[in-house]
């Protein structure tokens, strides 16, 4: 096999032949002849002595055999170390030491993806003269709503209670005229094609007590779209840095650091409350459009600025 960095290894000299007793001389073995002896002289460089023939080699003591081969191996190791040092030096990082001229650039990037998840804040809201009656009514309707969701194919793990409240109702004189009970669920749907039908069925199941506080579409696995947004931000930062360096008649060097300052706010449920006063009377499916989900990223990149160019 070829030696790295253009270093040439002579296969006729090997450390495997150096199995000699320090105090004894012996006749060379066939393996010695294979690795350390030859009748053909290795061409010598100017000012160097040629490698001895096999006859000359056999006449020398074993210690000489060992010294010659070990010297060759030592020279080879030094050469390989020098090659490795040269390779390391060629990949050294840019000079980012204090005092070096640098440029800091902030940039943003965007990417979009199609949502595959819908989260709906849905619940019941009832009012009765007494707290006990209101609580019983709300419990019955909440159970009916949950059953309708399960019947529409929504798994139990995708239905979560998020709010429950009981409030008295007052008149101007301060007297209590009744009680209002609210029970809110957070429902997650993964099959968007059935989302409109699920909402319609849920509304019809509890009539005027239904409340839909808002909904939010999202991408369940944001790793890919977030990565695209960050890549776009770095590309934009590089373009801005190159433009500024050119305008200042400077050369743009390597990157000292990249800081990801992206903040990912959780989706907020928006929209007005929906009260279907005639939810059971309509047979149309609620139209829902997922659109696209936007991902934004912000990065701060520090570049080395070289001397004036042009």
mmCIF file of C-alpha atoms in Angstrom:
data_model
loop_
_atom_site.group_PDB
_atom_site.id
_atom_site.type_symbol
_atom_site.label_atom_id
_atom_site.label_comp_id
_atom_site.label_asym_id
_atom_site.label_seq_id
_atom_site.Cartn_x
_atom_site.Cartn_y
_atom_site.Cartn_z
ATOM 1 C CA UNK A 1 0.000 0.000 0.000
ATOM 2 C CA UNK A 2 1.118 3.577 -0.614
ATOM 3 C CA UNK A 3 2.562 5.607 2.215
ATOM 4 C CA UNK A 4 0.712 8.781 3.316
ATOM 5 C CA UNK A 5 1.869 12.274 2.268
ATOM 6 C CA UNK A 6 4.063 10.872 -0.480
ATOM 7 C CA UNK A 7 6.434 9.121 1.940
ATOM 8 C CA UNK A 8 8.012 6.032 0.297
ATOM 9 C CA UNK A 9 8.539 2.893 2.367
ATOM 10 C CA UNK A 10 11.158 0.317 1.304
ATOM 11 C CA UNK A 11 9.423 -3.052 1.864
ATOM 12 C CA UNK A 12 12.773 -4.867 1.940
ATOM 13 C CA UNK A 13 13.478 -3.652 5.460
ATOM 14 C CA UNK A 14 11.122 -4.788 8.227
ATOM 15 C CA UNK A 15 11.142 -4.825 11.976
ATOM 16 C CA UNK A 16 9.860 -8.412 11.861
ATOM 17 C CA UNK A 17 13.400 -9.599 11.018
ATOM 18 C CA UNK A 18 14.882 -8.125 14.178
ATOM 19 C CA UNK A 19 14.602 -11.170 16.410
ATOM 20 C CA UNK A 20 18.197 -11.525 17.510
ATOM 21 C CA UNK A 21 19.842 -12.321 20.764
ATOM 22 C CA UNK A 22 21.784 -9.335 22.060
ATOM 23 C CA UNK A 23 24.832 -11.421 22.959
ATOM 24 C CA UNK A 24 24.932 -14.019 20.151
ATOM 25 C CA UNK A 25 25.547 -14.086 16.438
ATOM 26 C CA UNK A 26 23.729 -16.554 14.194
ATOM 27 C CA UNK A 27 23.275 -17.409 10.606
ATOM 28 C CA UNK A 28 20.416 -15.518 8.821
ATOM 29 C CA UNK A 29 17.161 -17.374 8.352
ATOM 30 C CA UNK A 30 15.043 -17.520 5.211
ATOM 31 C CA UNK A 31 12.809 -14.801 6.705
ATOM 32 C CA UNK A 32 15.900 -12.630 7.232
ATOM 33 C CA UNK A 33 16.802 -13.092 3.615
ATOM 34 C CA UNK A 34 13.296 -12.190 2.542
ATOM 35 C CA UNK A 35 13.175 -8.880 4.429
ATOM 36 C CA UNK A 36 16.726 -7.678 5.106
ATOM 37 C CA UNK A 37 18.947 -9.146 2.348
ATOM 38 C CA UNK A 38 19.087 -8.892 -1.415
ATOM 39 C CA UNK A 39 21.647 -9.441 -4.157
ATOM 40 C CA UNK A 40 20.422 -6.286 -5.901
ATOM 41 C CA UNK A 41 21.747 -3.066 -4.521
ATOM 42 C CA UNK A 42 19.203 -0.366 -3.651
ATOM 43 C CA UNK A 43 20.256 2.686 -5.711
ATOM 44 C CA UNK A 44 22.112 5.156 -3.540
ATOM 45 C CA UNK A 45 21.476 8.896 -3.500
ATOM 46 C CA UNK A 46 24.450 11.234 -4.101
ATOM 47 C CA UNK A 47 26.753 11.175 -1.098
ATOM 48 C CA UNK A 48 25.154 7.982 0.309
ATOM 49 C CA UNK A 49 26.434 4.417 0.471
ATOM 50 C CA UNK A 50 24.443 1.672 -1.305
ATOM 51 C CA UNK A 51 22.698 -1.079 0.620
ATOM 52 C CA UNK A 52 25.111 -4.046 0.874
ATOM 53 C CA UNK A 53 24.540 -7.266 -1.007
ATOM 54 C CA UNK A 54 23.471 -10.440 0.769
ATOM 55 C CA UNK A 55 27.047 -11.704 0.969
ATOM 56 C CA UNK A 56 28.245 -8.518 2.615
ATOM 57 C CA UNK A 57 25.243 -8.504 4.890
ATOM 58 C CA UNK A 58 25.849 -12.054 6.155
ATOM 59 C CA UNK A 59 29.389 -11.160 7.089
ATOM 60 C CA UNK A 60 28.258 -8.479 9.515
ATOM 61 C CA UNK A 61 27.320 -9.132 13.170
ATOM 62 C CA UNK A 62 23.687 -9.473 14.272
ATOM 63 C CA UNK A 63 23.906 -6.225 16.208
ATOM 64 C CA UNK A 64 24.627 -4.452 12.958
ATOM 65 C CA UNK A 65 21.562 -6.053 11.396
ATOM 66 C CA UNK A 66 19.426 -4.757 14.231
ATOM 67 C CA UNK A 67 20.933 -1.287 14.222
ATOM 68 C CA UNK A 68 20.453 -0.805 10.502
ATOM 69 C CA UNK A 69 16.833 -1.905 10.470
ATOM 70 C CA UNK A 70 15.958 0.049 13.616
ATOM 71 C CA UNK A 71 17.594 3.140 12.168
ATOM 72 C CA UNK A 72 15.486 2.762 9.043
ATOM 73 C CA UNK A 73 12.324 2.394 11.113
ATOM 74 C CA UNK A 74 13.237 5.451 13.178
ATOM 75 C CA UNK A 75 13.715 7.531 10.047
ATOM 76 C CA UNK A 76 10.360 6.286 8.726
ATOM 77 C CA UNK A 77 8.572 7.225 11.960
ATOM 78 C CA UNK A 78 10.086 10.704 11.891
ATOM 79 C CA UNK A 79 8.992 11.169 8.292
ATOM 80 C CA UNK A 80 5.415 10.075 9.040
ATOM 81 C CA UNK A 81 5.288 12.407 12.049
ATOM 82 C CA UNK A 82 6.398 15.278 9.852
ATOM 83 C CA UNK A 83 3.699 14.407 7.324
ATOM 84 C CA UNK A 84 1.045 14.351 10.066
ATOM 85 C CA UNK A 85 2.238 17.690 11.392
ATOM 86 C CA UNK A 86 1.934 19.219 7.936
ATOM 87 C CA UNK A 87 -1.616 17.861 7.529
ATOM 88 C CA UNK A 88 -2.667 19.245 10.918
ATOM 89 C CA UNK A 89 -1.246 22.650 10.162
ATOM 90 C CA UNK A 90 -3.228 22.863 6.930
ATOM 91 C CA UNK A 91 -6.537 22.505 8.821
ATOM 92 C CA UNK A 92 -5.845 25.035 11.581
ATOM 93 C CA UNK A 93 -8.816 27.265 12.581
ATOM 94 C CA UNK A 94 -8.942 30.959 11.717
ATOM 95 C CA UNK A 95 -7.148 33.443 13.963
ATOM 96 C CA UNK A 96 -9.856 34.497 16.424
ATOM 97 C CA UNK A 97 -7.518 35.744 19.145
ATOM 98 C CA UNK A 98 -8.373 38.982 20.972
ATOM 99 C CA UNK A 99 -7.386 41.980 18.931
ATOM 100 C CA UNK A 100 -8.106 40.287 15.597
ATOM 101 C CA UNK A 101 -10.427 42.272 13.347
ATOM 102 C CA UNK A 102 -13.832 40.599 13.383
ATOM 103 C CA UNK A 103 -17.340 41.168 12.103
ATOM 104 C CA UNK A 104 -20.545 40.131 13.927
ATOM 105 C CA UNK A 105 -23.648 39.530 11.829
ATOM 106 C CA UNK A 106 -27.176 38.674 12.951
ATOM 107 C CA UNK A 107 -29.571 37.111 10.472
ATOM 108 C CA UNK A 108 -32.879 35.289 10.359
ATOM 109 C CA UNK A 109 -34.096 32.450 8.181
ATOM 110 C CA UNK A 110 -37.487 30.962 7.426
ATOM 111 C CA UNK A 111 -38.845 27.646 6.209
ATOM 112 C CA UNK A 112 -42.346 26.268 5.820
ATOM 113 C CA UNK A 113 -44.009 22.883 6.151
ATOM 114 C CA UNK A 114 -47.509 21.470 5.926
ATOM 115 C CA UNK A 115 -49.127 20.911 9.358
ATOM 116 C CA UNK A 116 -50.102 17.379 10.281
ATOM 117 C CA UNK A 117 -51.633 18.024 13.728
ATOM 118 C CA UNK A 118 -54.635 20.015 14.922
ATOM 119 C CA UNK A 119 -55.165 21.019 18.555
ATOM 120 C CA UNK A 120 -58.648 22.181 19.570
ATOM 121 C CA UNK A 121 -59.749 23.780 22.841
ATOM 122 C CA UNK A 122 -63.304 22.512 23.233
ATOM 123 C CA UNK A 123 -65.666 22.148 26.170
ATOM 124 C CA UNK A 124 -69.081 22.676 27.710
ATOM 125 C CA UNK A 125 -70.560 25.669 29.530
ATOM 126 C CA UNK A 126 -73.826 25.347 31.472
ATOM 127 C CA UNK A 127 -75.835 27.525 33.846
ATOM 128 C CA UNK A 128 -78.357 26.431 36.475
ATOM 129 C CA UNK A 129 -80.072 27.960 39.534
ATOM 130 C CA UNK A 130 -77.981 25.964 42.006
ATOM 131 C CA UNK A 131 -74.362 24.918 42.068
ATOM 132 C CA UNK A 132 -75.280 21.247 42.447
ATOM 133 C CA UNK A 133 -77.575 21.325 39.454
ATOM 134 C CA UNK A 134 -75.019 23.169 37.330
ATOM 135 C CA UNK A 135 -72.278 20.727 38.304
ATOM 136 C CA UNK A 136 -74.419 17.688 37.529
ATOM 137 C CA UNK A 137 -75.495 19.158 34.193
ATOM 138 C CA UNK A 138 -71.901 20.003 33.238
ATOM 139 C CA UNK A 139 -70.673 16.532 34.191
ATOM 140 C CA UNK A 140 -73.321 14.850 32.048
ATOM 141 C CA UNK A 141 -72.598 17.032 29.032
ATOM 142 C CA UNK A 142 -68.810 16.665 29.411
ATOM 143 C CA UNK A 143 -69.208 12.886 29.465
ATOM 144 C CA UNK A 144 -71.382 13.062 26.359
ATOM 145 C CA UNK A 145 -68.801 15.233 24.619
ATOM 146 C CA UNK A 146 -65.971 12.856 25.508
ATOM 147 C CA UNK A 147 -68.001 9.905 24.233
ATOM 148 C CA UNK A 148 -68.646 11.696 20.934
ATOM 149 C CA UNK A 149 -64.938 12.339 20.518
ATOM 150 C CA UNK A 150 -64.109 8.693 21.201
ATOM 151 C CA UNK A 151 -66.801 7.620 18.754
ATOM 152 C CA UNK A 152 -65.159 9.824 16.098
ATOM 153 C CA UNK A 153 -61.885 7.946 16.473
ATOM 154 C CA UNK A 154 -60.067 10.264 18.884
ATOM 155 C CA UNK A 155 -57.850 8.222 21.215
ATOM 156 C CA UNK A 156 -58.135 8.700 24.978
ATOM 157 C CA UNK A 157 -54.484 9.816 25.115
ATOM 158 C CA UNK A 158 -55.364 12.734 22.817
ATOM 159 C CA UNK A 159 -58.059 14.175 25.097
ATOM 160 C CA UNK A 160 -56.914 16.167 28.127
ATOM 161 C CA UNK A 161 -58.797 18.288 30.673
ATOM 162 C CA UNK A 162 -57.296 21.781 30.809
ATOM 163 C CA UNK A 163 -59.808 23.885 32.731
ATOM 164 C CA UNK A 164 -62.715 23.472 35.132
ATOM 165 C CA UNK A 165 -64.520 26.320 36.892
ATOM 166 C CA UNK A 166 -67.675 27.156 38.870
ATOM 167 C CA UNK A 167 -68.787 30.784 39.131
ATOM 168 C CA UNK A 168 -71.855 32.305 40.784
ATOM 169 C CA UNK A 169 -74.001 34.686 38.735
ATOM 170 C CA UNK A 170 -75.025 37.993 40.358
ATOM 171 C CA UNK A 171 -77.540 40.721 39.732
ATOM 172 C CA UNK A 172 -76.866 44.415 40.430
ATOM 173 C CA UNK A 173 -78.130 44.096 43.977
ATOM 174 C CA UNK A 174 -75.486 41.450 44.670
ATOM 175 C CA UNK A 175 -77.869 38.539 44.974
ATOM 176 C CA UNK A 176 -76.834 35.208 43.481
ATOM 177 C CA UNK A 177 -79.159 34.103 40.707
ATOM 178 C CA UNK A 178 -77.422 30.919 39.641
ATOM 179 C CA UNK A 179 -74.168 29.167 38.910
ATOM 180 C CA UNK A 180 -72.139 28.648 35.770
ATOM 181 C CA UNK A 181 -69.897 25.617 35.264
ATOM 182 C CA UNK A 182 -67.294 25.245 32.520
ATOM 183 C CA UNK A 183 -65.307 22.149 31.621
ATOM 184 C CA UNK A 184 -62.663 22.503 28.904
ATOM 185 C CA UNK A 185 -60.777 19.789 27.021
ATOM 186 C CA UNK A 186 -57.715 19.979 24.797
ATOM 187 C CA UNK A 187 -58.156 17.600 21.872
ATOM 188 C CA UNK A 188 -55.324 16.621 19.515
ATOM 189 C CA UNK A 189 -56.182 15.344 16.046
ATOM 190 C CA UNK A 190 -53.631 13.685 13.750
ATOM 191 C CA UNK A 191 -55.966 12.911 10.871
ATOM 192 C CA UNK A 192 -56.706 16.357 9.454
ATOM 193 C CA UNK A 193 -59.018 15.051 6.764
ATOM 194 C CA UNK A 194 -61.531 14.079 9.476
ATOM 195 C CA UNK A 195 -61.022 17.159 11.664
ATOM 196 C CA UNK A 196 -64.078 19.039 10.380
ATOM 197 C CA UNK A 197 -66.314 16.037 10.946
ATOM 198 C CA UNK A 198 -64.982 15.556 14.481
ATOM 199 C CA UNK A 199 -65.762 19.176 15.380
ATOM 200 C CA UNK A 200 -69.221 18.915 13.849
ATOM 201 C CA UNK A 201 -70.014 15.686 15.725
ATOM 202 C CA UNK A 202 -68.751 17.106 19.028
ATOM 203 C CA UNK A 203 -70.868 20.237 18.658
ATOM 204 C CA UNK A 204 -73.992 18.270 17.817
ATOM 205 C CA UNK A 205 -73.545 15.956 20.825
ATOM 206 C CA UNK A 206 -74.025 18.654 23.496
ATOM 207 C CA UNK A 207 -76.110 21.259 21.662
ATOM 208 C CA UNK A 208 -76.067 24.808 23.026
ATOM 209 C CA UNK A 209 -73.596 23.909 25.779
ATOM 210 C CA UNK A 210 -70.710 23.493 23.318
ATOM 211 C CA UNK A 211 -67.807 25.917 23.469
ATOM 212 C CA UNK A 212 -64.874 25.957 21.027
ATOM 213 C CA UNK A 213 -62.333 28.450 22.297
ATOM 214 C CA UNK A 214 -59.829 28.145 19.490
ATOM 215 C CA UNK A 215 -57.632 25.823 17.470
ATOM 216 C CA UNK A 216 -54.045 25.609 16.254
ATOM 217 C CA UNK A 217 -52.385 23.682 13.457
ATOM 218 C CA UNK A 218 -48.838 22.418 13.969
ATOM 219 C CA UNK A 219 -46.100 20.205 12.577
ATOM 220 C CA UNK A 220 -45.550 17.268 14.906
ATOM 221 C CA UNK A 221 -41.886 16.733 13.992
ATOM 222 C CA UNK A 222 -40.270 20.147 13.633
ATOM 223 C CA UNK A 223 -36.666 18.945 13.381
ATOM 224 C CA UNK A 224 -36.517 19.070 9.597
ATOM 225 C CA UNK A 225 -38.218 22.446 9.082
ATOM 226 C CA UNK A 226 -36.298 24.020 11.987
ATOM 227 C CA UNK A 227 -33.034 22.788 10.473
ATOM 228 C CA UNK A 228 -33.972 24.343 7.126
ATOM 229 C CA UNK A 229 -34.709 27.653 8.830
ATOM 230 C CA UNK A 230 -31.358 27.647 10.640
ATOM 231 C CA UNK A 231 -29.503 26.796 7.425
ATOM 232 C CA UNK A 232 -31.275 29.674 5.686
ATOM 233 C CA UNK A 233 -30.273 32.013 8.526
ATOM 234 C CA UNK A 234 -26.590 31.056 8.250
ATOM 235 C CA UNK A 235 -26.706 31.472 4.458
ATOM 236 C CA UNK A 236 -28.217 34.935 4.879
ATOM 237 C CA UNK A 237 -25.589 35.875 7.484
ATOM 238 C CA UNK A 238 -22.783 34.851 5.122
ATOM 239 C CA UNK A 239 -24.270 36.875 2.271
ATOM 240 C CA UNK A 240 -24.602 39.963 4.468
ATOM 241 C CA UNK A 241 -21.058 39.578 5.826
ATOM 242 C CA UNK A 242 -19.598 39.179 2.343
ATOM 243 C CA UNK A 243 -21.460 42.274 1.107
ATOM 244 C CA UNK A 244 -20.259 44.385 4.033
ATOM 245 C CA UNK A 245 -16.664 43.187 3.712
ATOM 246 C CA UNK A 246 -16.674 44.007 0.002
ATOM 247 C CA UNK A 247 -18.106 47.462 0.646
ATOM 248 C CA UNK A 248 -15.388 48.101 3.233
ATOM 249 C CA UNK A 249 -12.671 46.781 0.874
ATOM 250 C CA UNK A 250 -11.854 43.992 3.261
ATOM 251 C CA UNK A 251 -11.523 40.246 2.800
ATOM 252 C CA UNK A 252 -13.896 37.943 4.670
ATOM 253 C CA UNK A 253 -12.083 35.269 6.667
ATOM 254 C CA UNK A 254 -13.240 32.186 8.532
ATOM 255 C CA UNK A 255 -15.969 31.819 11.149
ATOM 256 C CA UNK A 256 -15.044 32.246 14.818
ATOM 257 C CA UNK A 257 -18.447 31.345 16.287
ATOM 258 C CA UNK A 258 -22.099 30.714 15.466
ATOM 259 C CA UNK A 259 -24.733 31.345 18.148
ATOM 260 C CA UNK A 260 -28.262 30.034 17.674
ATOM 261 C CA UNK A 261 -30.536 32.613 19.289
ATOM 262 C CA UNK A 262 -33.758 31.089 18.005
ATOM 263 C CA UNK A 263 -36.695 31.231 20.385
ATOM 264 C CA UNK A 264 -39.544 28.840 19.774
ATOM 265 C CA UNK A 265 -42.802 30.102 21.309
ATOM 266 C CA UNK A 266 -45.411 27.453 21.810
ATOM 267 C CA UNK A 267 -48.496 27.746 19.605
ATOM 268 C CA UNK A 268 -51.255 29.839 21.107
ATOM 269 C CA UNK A 269 -54.869 28.986 20.602
ATOM 270 C CA UNK A 270 -56.507 31.944 18.915
ATOM 271 C CA UNK A 271 -59.824 32.967 17.447
ATOM 272 C CA UNK A 272 -63.185 33.875 18.892
ATOM 273 C CA UNK A 273 -65.292 31.562 20.962
ATOM 274 C CA UNK A 274 -67.722 29.461 18.995
ATOM 275 C CA UNK A 275 -71.198 28.881 20.374
ATOM 276 C CA UNK A 276 -73.300 26.697 18.101
ATOM 277 C CA UNK A 277 -76.823 27.699 19.001
ATOM 278 C CA UNK A 278 -78.146 25.320 16.388
ATOM 279 C CA UNK A 279 -75.354 22.784 16.269
ATOM 280 C CA UNK A 280 -77.718 19.862 15.882
ATOM 281 C CA UNK A 281 -79.680 21.485 13.093
ATOM 282 C CA UNK A 282 -76.870 21.774 10.571
ATOM 283 C CA UNK A 283 -75.533 18.825 8.622
ATOM 284 C CA UNK A 284 -72.559 20.611 6.991
ATOM 285 C CA UNK A 285 -69.005 19.668 8.007
ATOM 286 C CA UNK A 286 -66.989 22.494 9.566
ATOM 287 C CA UNK A 287 -64.447 23.639 6.933
ATOM 288 C CA UNK A 288 -60.903 23.724 8.290
ATOM 289 C CA UNK A 289 -57.844 24.711 6.232
ATOM 290 C CA UNK A 290 -54.377 23.793 7.621
ATOM 291 C CA UNK A 291 -52.358 26.074 5.332
ATOM 292 C CA UNK A 292 -48.594 26.030 6.041
ATOM 293 C CA UNK A 293 -46.581 26.281 9.225
ATOM 294 C CA UNK A 294 -43.729 28.800 9.336
ATOM 295 C CA UNK A 295 -40.489 28.170 11.209
ATOM 296 C CA UNK A 296 -38.137 31.058 11.993
ATOM 297 C CA UNK A 297 -34.528 30.922 13.148
ATOM 298 C CA UNK A 298 -32.080 33.588 14.243
ATOM 299 C CA UNK A 299 -28.307 33.211 14.358
ATOM 300 C CA UNK A 300 -25.349 35.389 15.294
ATOM 301 C CA UNK A 301 -22.162 34.668 13.331
ATOM 302 C CA UNK A 302 -18.708 36.121 14.042
ATOM 303 C CA UNK A 303 -16.276 36.268 11.089
ATOM 304 C CA UNK A 304 -12.601 37.151 10.839
ATOM 305 C CA UNK A 305 -11.981 40.226 8.682
ATOM 306 C CA UNK A 306 -8.779 40.250 6.662
ATOM 307 C CA UNK A 307 -6.716 43.167 5.340
ATOM 308 C CA UNK A 308 -7.903 45.502 2.621
ATOM 309 C CA UNK A 309 -8.353 43.897 -0.760
ATOM 310 C CA UNK A 310 -8.402 45.497 -4.201
#
